[in-house]
XYZ file of C-alpha atoms in Angstrom:
580
model
C -0.113 -0.493 0.230
C 1.627 3.343 -1.174
C 1.547 5.409 1.786
C 2.489 8.581 2.757
C 2.688 9.858 6.504
C 2.298 6.311 8.100
C 4.085 7.838 11.233
C 0.788 10.619 10.911
C -1.856 7.969 10.695
C -0.363 5.294 13.158
C -0.733 8.426 15.275
C -4.276 10.095 13.562
C -5.667 5.826 14.691
C -4.738 5.500 18.235
C -6.293 8.541 18.667
C -9.294 6.899 18.038
C -8.836 4.469 19.604
C -7.864 6.033 22.613
C -10.105 7.944 22.534
C -13.576 6.168 23.662
C -11.129 3.924 26.058
C -10.187 7.303 28.293
C -13.618 8.930 28.210
C -15.496 5.746 28.671
C -12.754 5.340 31.869
C -13.119 8.606 33.275
C -17.204 8.455 32.913
C -17.635 5.327 35.077
C -14.952 6.754 37.710
C -16.009 9.528 38.501
C -20.101 8.705 38.719
C -18.204 6.148 40.764
C -16.342 9.119 43.536
C -19.921 10.567 43.209
C -19.009 13.214 40.972
C -21.823 13.541 37.567
C -22.827 16.923 37.131
C -25.357 15.549 35.139
C -27.382 14.845 38.644
C -25.998 17.723 40.377
C -23.373 16.385 42.145
C -20.025 17.838 42.312
C -18.442 17.360 45.279
C -16.591 14.327 45.532
C -17.379 11.232 47.647
C -16.377 7.592 48.827
C -20.821 7.600 49.055
C -21.759 5.349 46.334
C -18.581 3.029 47.464
C -20.468 2.971 51.028
C -24.201 2.382 49.703
C -22.193 -0.125 46.954
C -21.039 -2.571 50.418
C -23.982 -2.680 52.641
C -25.784 -4.139 49.768
C -25.998 -7.945 50.274
C -26.420 -8.681 46.532
C -23.304 -7.697 45.807
C -21.430 -10.444 48.017
C -23.647 -12.538 46.191
C -23.642 -11.227 42.925
C -19.758 -11.342 42.899
C -19.938 -15.023 44.584
C -21.812 -16.394 41.754
C -19.854 -13.344 39.148
C -16.402 -15.551 40.002
C -17.682 -18.915 40.523
C -18.687 -18.752 36.866
C -16.322 -17.063 35.897
C -13.481 -18.578 36.951
C -15.062 -22.585 36.982
C -16.383 -22.425 33.481
C -12.472 -21.038 31.760
C -10.992 -24.487 33.104
C -13.775 -26.526 31.849
C -13.440 -24.894 28.478
C -9.480 -25.702 28.795
C -9.596 -28.637 29.934
C -11.719 -29.542 27.197
C -9.727 -27.863 24.882
C -6.147 -29.707 25.362
C -7.657 -33.316 26.187
C -9.329 -32.688 22.671
C -6.199 -31.458 20.531
C -3.938 -34.081 22.711
C -7.071 -37.046 21.651
C -7.345 -35.838 18.105
C -3.772 -34.749 17.425
C -2.745 -35.990 13.183
C -5.811 -37.922 13.316
C -7.711 -37.580 9.948
C -11.118 -38.280 11.413
C -10.140 -35.316 14.124
C -10.926 -32.446 10.595
C -14.156 -33.286 10.810
C -13.901 -31.843 14.920
C -12.138 -28.606 12.880
C -13.844 -28.081 10.240
C -17.060 -28.178 13.692
C -15.789 -25.856 15.536
C -16.479 -22.879 12.978
C -19.906 -22.758 12.982
C -19.611 -22.860 16.787
C -17.463 -20.371 16.407
C -19.643 -17.855 14.488
C -22.455 -18.068 16.121
C -22.990 -15.533 19.143
C -23.689 -16.274 22.112
C -27.359 -16.008 22.827
C -28.214 -17.748 19.528
C -26.204 -20.778 21.626
C -28.426 -19.718 25.426
C -31.374 -20.122 23.264
C -31.054 -22.844 21.621
C -29.906 -24.646 25.137
C -32.312 -23.028 27.187
C -35.217 -25.337 24.460
C -32.536 -28.358 25.390
C -32.591 -28.595 29.064
C -35.073 -26.531 30.613
C -36.849 -29.405 32.132
C -39.893 -28.972 29.486
C -36.419 -29.087 27.350
C -36.073 -32.022 24.852
C -33.332 -33.911 26.644
C -36.305 -34.472 29.089
C -39.202 -35.354 26.202
C -36.112 -37.867 24.564
C -35.939 -40.121 27.420
C -39.881 -39.208 28.362
C -42.444 -41.115 29.167
C -41.093 -44.564 28.600
C -37.569 -43.838 30.731
C -38.306 -40.772 33.406
C -42.505 -41.432 33.646
C -42.665 -37.911 33.073
C -46.078 -36.828 31.240
C -46.011 -33.580 32.457
C -42.605 -31.215 32.946
C -41.074 -32.533 36.276
C -40.242 -29.184 38.823
C -37.543 -29.020 38.239
C -34.124 -26.133 38.223
C -32.683 -27.095 35.342
C -31.638 -23.906 33.679
C -31.084 -20.492 35.676
C -30.668 -22.843 38.633
C -28.821 -21.421 41.427
C -25.282 -21.614 41.707
C -24.292 -21.448 36.962
C -24.396 -24.457 36.505
C -25.802 -24.179 33.282
C -24.294 -20.305 32.142
C -20.743 -22.498 32.810
C -22.145 -24.987 30.347
C -22.863 -22.227 27.604
C -19.420 -20.684 28.478
C -17.750 -23.597 28.148
C -18.839 -24.509 25.014
C -18.737 -20.989 24.181
C -15.384 -21.171 24.837
C -13.453 -24.434 23.999
C -14.563 -24.308 20.644
C -12.006 -21.142 20.459
C -10.140 -21.674 22.612
C -9.483 -25.090 21.176
C -9.464 -23.393 17.432
C -5.988 -21.308 18.975
C -4.760 -23.992 19.954
C -4.265 -25.718 16.161
C -2.862 -22.689 15.294
C 0.273 -22.180 17.044
C 1.217 -25.994 17.343
C 3.556 -25.278 14.194
C 5.961 -22.888 16.540
C 6.356 -25.719 19.095
C 7.350 -28.103 16.818
C 4.750 -31.114 18.030
C 4.723 -33.130 15.072
C 8.428 -33.732 15.825
C 8.826 -33.615 19.290
C 5.868 -36.653 19.587
C 8.083 -38.276 17.277
C 10.556 -37.847 19.501
C 8.928 -39.049 22.141
C 7.478 -41.764 21.128
C 10.612 -42.850 19.574
C 11.340 -42.956 23.445
C 8.426 -45.818 24.535
C 5.828 -41.799 25.953
C 2.677 -43.009 25.698
C 0.639 -40.162 23.641
C -1.502 -39.276 27.043
C 2.013 -38.184 28.998
C 3.692 -36.762 25.712
C 0.404 -34.206 25.450
C 0.764 -33.552 29.777
C 4.788 -33.789 30.218
C 6.765 -32.112 27.058
C 3.925 -29.652 24.784
C 1.140 -28.344 27.628
C 4.475 -26.652 28.991
C 4.886 -25.515 25.617
C 1.962 -24.360 24.567
C 0.597 -22.412 27.566
C 2.607 -19.854 27.504
C 2.122 -18.179 23.062
C -2.224 -19.239 23.855
C -1.530 -17.074 27.813
C -3.357 -13.560 25.641
C -6.458 -15.801 24.114
C -6.809 -17.119 27.873
C -7.449 -14.353 29.634
C -9.021 -12.943 27.103
C -12.010 -15.625 27.372
C -11.465 -15.822 31.435
C -12.613 -11.950 31.297
C -15.272 -12.175 28.757
C -16.575 -15.283 31.229
C -16.746 -12.948 33.911
C -18.404 -9.577 32.219
C -21.048 -11.706 29.996
C -23.664 -10.234 29.931
C -26.083 -11.306 27.365
C -25.226 -15.013 27.820
C -26.278 -14.635 31.877
C -29.913 -13.060 31.082
C -31.034 -16.054 28.901
C -29.863 -18.414 30.759
C -27.635 -17.227 33.758
C -29.680 -17.086 37.734
C -31.786 -14.345 38.208
C -31.594 -14.216 41.978
C -29.496 -12.853 42.069
C -27.629 -12.746 38.946
C -24.395 -12.386 38.060
C -22.540 -8.742 38.888
C -22.544 -7.407 35.604
C -26.208 -7.721 34.904
C -27.077 -6.590 38.322
C -25.752 -3.517 37.874
C -27.126 -2.988 34.323
C -30.175 -2.680 36.232
C -28.955 -1.159 38.664
C -27.734 1.512 35.363
C -31.215 1.632 34.073
C -32.954 2.109 37.392
C -35.639 4.884 37.259
C -34.194 6.355 40.654
C -30.807 8.021 38.551
C -29.193 8.421 42.283
C -28.057 4.238 41.884
C -25.917 5.289 38.433
C -23.731 6.838 40.781
C -23.619 2.925 43.069
C -23.372 0.873 39.385
C -20.765 2.882 38.906
C -18.896 2.380 41.955
C -19.721 -2.147 40.977
C -18.024 -0.909 37.345
C -15.407 -0.251 39.098
C -15.178 -3.005 41.669
C -16.242 -5.499 38.669
C -12.649 -4.611 36.991
C -10.548 -4.346 39.934
C -11.857 -7.928 40.470
C -10.796 -9.382 37.118
C -7.207 -7.356 37.663
C -7.352 -9.501 40.896
C -8.299 -13.239 39.003
C -6.123 -12.911 36.556
C -2.420 -11.842 38.700
C -4.660 -15.484 40.956
C -4.855 -16.977 37.641
C -1.358 -16.284 36.086
C 0.846 -17.377 39.880
C -1.480 -20.759 40.149
C 0.236 -21.789 36.697
C 3.803 -20.926 38.430
C 2.296 -22.065 41.749
C 1.272 -25.491 39.602
C 4.350 -25.275 37.565
C 6.181 -25.865 40.714
C 5.021 -28.877 42.476
C 4.382 -30.995 38.761
C 8.243 -29.736 37.634
C 9.598 -32.985 39.423
C 6.928 -35.207 37.656
C 7.397 -34.182 34.161
C 10.633 -34.840 34.312
C 11.102 -38.346 36.761
C 11.267 -40.097 32.864
C 8.569 -42.523 33.333
C 6.403 -43.250 29.879
C 2.576 -43.038 31.263
C 1.305 -41.444 34.123
C -2.008 -41.583 35.788
C -2.833 -38.558 35.811
C -2.838 -39.174 31.672
C -6.559 -40.660 32.617
C -7.677 -36.520 33.503
C -7.272 -35.987 29.638
C -9.105 -39.325 28.241
C -11.929 -37.429 31.074
C -11.810 -33.734 29.844
C -11.822 -35.849 26.112
C -15.145 -37.767 26.815
C -16.236 -34.905 28.062
C -14.673 -32.181 24.933
C -17.527 -34.208 23.030
C -19.938 -34.117 24.505
C -19.758 -30.011 25.268
C -20.298 -30.007 21.644
C -22.441 -33.534 20.996
C -24.969 -30.478 23.458
C -23.573 -28.007 21.022
C -25.300 -28.776 18.059
C -27.973 -30.454 19.711
C -29.217 -26.778 21.031
C -28.829 -25.428 17.447
C -30.759 -27.874 15.823
C -33.361 -27.421 18.043
C -33.609 -23.946 16.742
C -35.082 -24.965 13.079
C -37.649 -26.905 14.993
C -38.940 -24.207 16.865
C -39.684 -21.875 14.867
C -41.819 -24.086 11.774
C -42.815 -26.261 15.108
C -46.811 -25.697 14.929
C -47.743 -28.346 17.259
C -45.454 -29.497 20.335
C -46.812 -30.981 22.828
C -44.722 -32.599 26.099
C -43.691 -35.314 26.753
C -43.262 -35.051 22.862
C -39.911 -36.271 21.513
C -40.874 -33.156 17.659
C -43.877 -31.396 16.740
C -46.653 -33.860 15.762
C -47.381 -30.684 13.611
C -45.210 -28.299 11.132
C -46.221 -24.521 9.866
C -44.852 -21.915 8.121
C -46.790 -19.172 9.685
C -44.761 -18.907 12.846
C -42.885 -17.252 10.249
C -45.293 -15.146 8.381
C -46.006 -13.992 11.203
C -43.311 -12.186 12.974
C -41.542 -11.702 9.224
C -42.516 -8.555 9.205
C -40.120 -7.751 12.124
C -37.671 -9.933 11.274
C -37.455 -7.828 8.219
C -36.871 -5.121 10.170
C -34.621 -6.824 12.715
C -32.452 -7.979 10.186
C -31.357 -5.352 8.532
C -30.803 -3.446 11.364
C -28.989 -6.458 11.701
C -26.846 -6.838 8.901
C -26.369 -2.471 7.528
C -24.117 -2.433 11.321
C -22.671 -5.979 10.651
C -21.755 -5.096 7.285
C -20.211 -0.954 7.422
C -19.216 -2.153 11.384
C -16.695 -5.360 9.225
C -16.089 -3.122 6.108
C -14.121 -0.386 8.549
C -12.623 -3.150 10.794
C -11.297 -4.590 7.768
C -10.033 -1.097 5.626
C -8.243 0.261 9.371
C -6.996 -3.370 9.457
C -5.297 -2.919 6.432
C -3.734 0.411 6.706
C -2.340 -0.238 10.243
C -0.427 -3.013 9.162
C 0.498 -1.383 5.995
C 2.674 1.341 8.513
C 3.343 -2.044 11.030
C 5.848 -3.701 7.686
C 6.585 0.132 6.694
C 8.338 -0.118 10.543
C 9.641 -2.661 10.314
C 11.314 -2.211 6.616
C 13.047 0.836 8.267
C 13.786 -0.958 11.513
C 16.012 -3.070 13.113
C 14.389 -4.465 16.115
C 11.852 -7.010 13.635
C 10.030 -6.766 17.430
C 8.663 -3.797 18.278
C 5.717 -2.861 18.447
C 3.571 0.107 18.259
C 1.746 1.618 20.917
C -1.957 0.622 18.341
C -0.910 -3.331 19.843
C -0.956 -3.210 22.895
C -4.275 -0.343 23.326
C -6.193 -2.737 20.462
C -6.604 -5.602 23.202
C -8.398 -3.204 25.737
C -11.711 -2.995 24.968
C -11.884 -7.209 24.559
C -10.053 -7.350 28.296
C -12.094 -4.450 29.788
C -15.472 -5.045 31.269
C -18.085 -3.182 28.873
C -19.803 -2.672 31.793
C -17.127 -0.734 33.375
C -16.926 2.154 30.647
C -20.003 2.196 28.250
C -22.052 3.819 30.403
C -18.984 6.232 30.438
C -19.577 6.642 27.101
C -23.496 6.779 27.254
C -22.826 9.921 28.618
C -20.700 11.164 26.447
C -23.703 10.207 23.095
C -26.526 12.287 25.451
C -23.377 15.333 25.656
C -23.456 14.777 21.956
C -27.274 14.266 20.680
C -25.989 10.845 18.939
C -28.192 8.402 21.667
C -29.923 6.547 19.595
C -28.135 6.719 16.128
C -26.808 4.346 13.701
C -23.530 6.194 13.581
C -23.200 5.745 17.377
C -23.883 1.559 16.972
C -21.408 1.149 14.421
C -18.853 3.844 16.262
C -19.425 0.999 19.256
C -19.111 -2.078 17.391
C -16.225 -1.115 15.844
C -14.549 -0.781 18.938
C -15.144 -4.449 19.246
C -14.727 -5.800 15.703
C -11.442 -4.303 14.582
C -8.937 -6.438 17.831
C -10.450 -9.719 16.194
C -10.090 -8.781 12.856
C -6.894 -7.032 12.740
C -5.199 -9.522 15.198
C -6.715 -12.390 12.971
C -4.893 -10.247 9.515
C -2.078 -9.423 11.325
C 0.079 -12.511 10.747
C -0.395 -13.090 7.382
C 0.220 -9.469 6.987
C 3.326 -9.751 8.224
C 4.312 -13.048 6.657
C 3.491 -12.240 2.731
C 6.456 -11.992 0.973
C 6.747 -7.839 -0.937
C 9.013 -9.198 -3.925
C 5.724 -10.855 -5.098
C 4.934 -6.424 -5.074
C 7.652 -5.089 -5.901
C 7.691 -7.009 -8.664
C 4.692 -5.707 -10.497
C 4.945 -2.372 -9.093
C 8.754 -3.048 -12.116
C 6.405 -4.462 -14.276
C 4.581 -0.993 -14.472
C 4.895 1.045 -12.360
C 0.739 1.754 -10.249
C 1.256 0.879 -6.515
C -2.102 1.085 -6.080
C -3.456 -1.257 -8.800
C -1.094 -3.578 -7.706
C -2.091 -3.277 -3.826
C -4.747 -4.137 -5.296
C -4.488 -6.318 -8.205
C -1.774 -8.628 -6.522
C -1.712 -8.030 -2.846
C -5.183 -7.966 -2.228
C -5.648 -10.655 -4.981
C -2.625 -13.164 -2.476
C -4.725 -12.496 1.102
C -8.161 -13.622 -0.293
C -8.017 -16.394 1.489
C -7.228 -14.202 5.604
C -9.351 -10.990 4.805
C -11.691 -13.154 3.615
C -11.505 -15.456 7.147
C -11.090 -11.995 9.420
C -14.282 -10.450 7.507
C -15.921 -13.147 8.348
C -14.359 -13.309 11.788
C -15.545 -9.540 12.248
C -19.242 -10.086 10.836
C -19.436 -12.880 13.277
C -18.930 -10.344 15.950
C -20.955 -7.611 15.375
C -23.831 -10.244 15.134
C -23.525 -10.527 18.585
C -22.442 -7.467 20.246
C -25.694 -7.096 22.857
C -24.444 -4.129 25.459
C -23.047 -1.629 22.501
C -26.266 -1.403 20.353
C -28.438 -1.701 23.829
C -26.431 1.499 24.970
C -26.109 3.099 21.721
C -29.090 2.982 20.484
C -31.789 2.940 23.242
C -34.089 0.970 21.669
C -34.287 2.256 18.290
C -32.504 0.538 16.767
C -33.509 -2.872 17.317
C -31.588 -6.423 16.454
C -32.134 -10.179 15.629
C -28.967 -10.556 18.969
C -31.202 -7.354 21.661
C -35.034 -8.636 20.506
C -33.314 -12.271 20.663
C -32.495 -12.297 24.502
C -35.458 -9.552 25.533
C -37.487 -12.183 23.847
C -36.041 -14.980 25.463
C -37.793 -14.563 28.830
C -41.009 -14.271 27.077
C -42.367 -17.245 27.176
C -43.041 -17.588 23.280
C -40.527 -20.014 22.569
C -41.598 -20.247 18.830
C -41.136 -16.826 17.885
C -38.282 -16.419 19.912
C -36.696 -20.090 17.743
C -36.880 -17.674 15.289
C -35.614 -15.027 15.858
C -32.066 -17.642 17.412
C -32.518 -19.117 14.549
C -31.701 -16.435 11.902
C -29.209 -15.107 14.253
C -27.499 -18.038 13.336
C -28.047 -18.225 10.149
C -26.244 -15.575 8.865
C -22.562 -15.488 10.345
C -22.531 -19.014 9.672
C -22.985 -18.270 5.585
C -20.481 -15.565 5.919
C -18.153 -18.145 7.064
C -19.285 -20.731 4.369
C -18.649 -17.733 2.287
C -15.264 -17.303 3.220
C -14.584 -20.625 3.267
C -16.072 -20.831 -0.405
C -15.127 -17.949 -2.557
C -12.157 -17.510 -2.039
C -10.584 -20.482 -4.450
C -12.866 -20.062 -7.280
C -12.849 -16.836 -7.089
C -9.632 -16.344 -10.310
C -11.652 -19.094 -12.168
C -14.484 -16.775 -11.879
C -13.070 -13.481 -12.825
C -10.760 -15.030 -15.569
C -14.927 -16.441 -17.270
C -16.095 -12.973 -15.977
C -13.827 -11.476 -17.871
C -13.655 -13.653 -21.165
C -17.427 -13.420 -20.865
C -17.818 -9.894 -21.854
C -14.575 -9.240 -24.225
C -16.436 -12.086 -26.030
C -19.624 -9.328 -25.707
C -17.402 -6.288 -25.999
C -16.799 -7.798 -29.319
C -19.613 -9.437 -30.910
C -20.985 -5.524 -29.861
C -18.419 -4.342 -32.491
C -19.304 -6.447 -34.876
C -23.421 -5.634 -34.832
C -21.695 -1.885 -34.865
């Protein structure tokens, strides 16, 4: 990319990324100390903190958040490592890898709604075994979802996080020379799981530390999953803070701001504790990893993790399959395993609403993802220029560090500070404001997806093209971008699915004026109308899966289509000239 003033471009985009984060944090921090001019509060005070610590609900929500936010990442990491150790280098494991993309693409709310249909007392799992095994002719009086211990929320988090961690691990296997290590270890007589436990997992963990931290931060602060399938008496801390922020008593916002700061501090403490626990675990197991034993009793933990991981994946696919079934069901009485009558009326009735929601969702997602792709290409090109001039190849500019901040900070921690700014600028409820907030979360994933392939590109191809025909912009598009099509399409698909899944940014910036499939599905999940909710969740899952499929389908065929189109176009011009 023939960019001029690369440093200026880097600085401007970095400032644009810093500004909303800084404003959001300040807009949350000051009300936490009772300084909030819109409510006439002009004096610093600790009253919001005293009010917060006097709330019993705060401690109950904090306890529940810590349980679900720590247990879920631990289980997801255990299952992902077990599946990787079990299936790596096996031919059939490619089918498991191919199955990861749909689950990665599907928004959190759609997964949660599918699990509601699967695990609820009147859900498909109970129906499958009733009445022939359970004896139930009516739904049992069980609390299987939204349970007070957060078990169903943990399951939903594991199902969503495990494929992401497994995907990251597969992408990093070449960097630790896994094939060579396995060959040497097996030649020395070590069992398969023992090799992974003693040799490969200790090498793999430092590389995937940041994705693990992202998963932990997400588990501690998730809102939409908690609203759909999490407990509500009490709810997790993020949901409790959302309710306090939306309370008609505006003074509750001060206490909610103090709670948001507490949540951010809790993330720092949990991540520090997580890393200390890892260091302690490494020291305690160092002797066992170097004792030379070819087998170990703890290998059974990996075997158990394989079974539980496959079971979690199976639950995910069954939950997703229930979405279209409920949207097409006309009569489905308990304990029938399948509907006795089918109809399109459910979708026909909801068509006007679904069209409006789909239009809003696709407009926001497409514009946001295209902007994220362009910004990422510009930033990566400036980084490549810096690397070409600098002797330190690994040098990172400020943008490389700031890009992680939006996905590590809790949304509840600074989005409400931004909400005050949007109101002040009269941008609340504006489509541009929604796109801007979505961009904060889409840009990191697009940038990080493109970073590796873009910086690894062999620039000699572009240099040769410019020597033959010096048209820098044309050659950049037709040569470099063309060769990076698979990476760009994949980054677009990931950014698109991230935008589709955004709940809180849409809710805060849109103020209900621009509803999307995600916000409406979460709002309708508690209504009890499974047919309408199933239709929304089905569409919510359909579009990301379709975009992921197109990202895999189009790049290998792009050149062939382009040449056929060019040939047909030239043939048409020749025939037109003959007729003239």
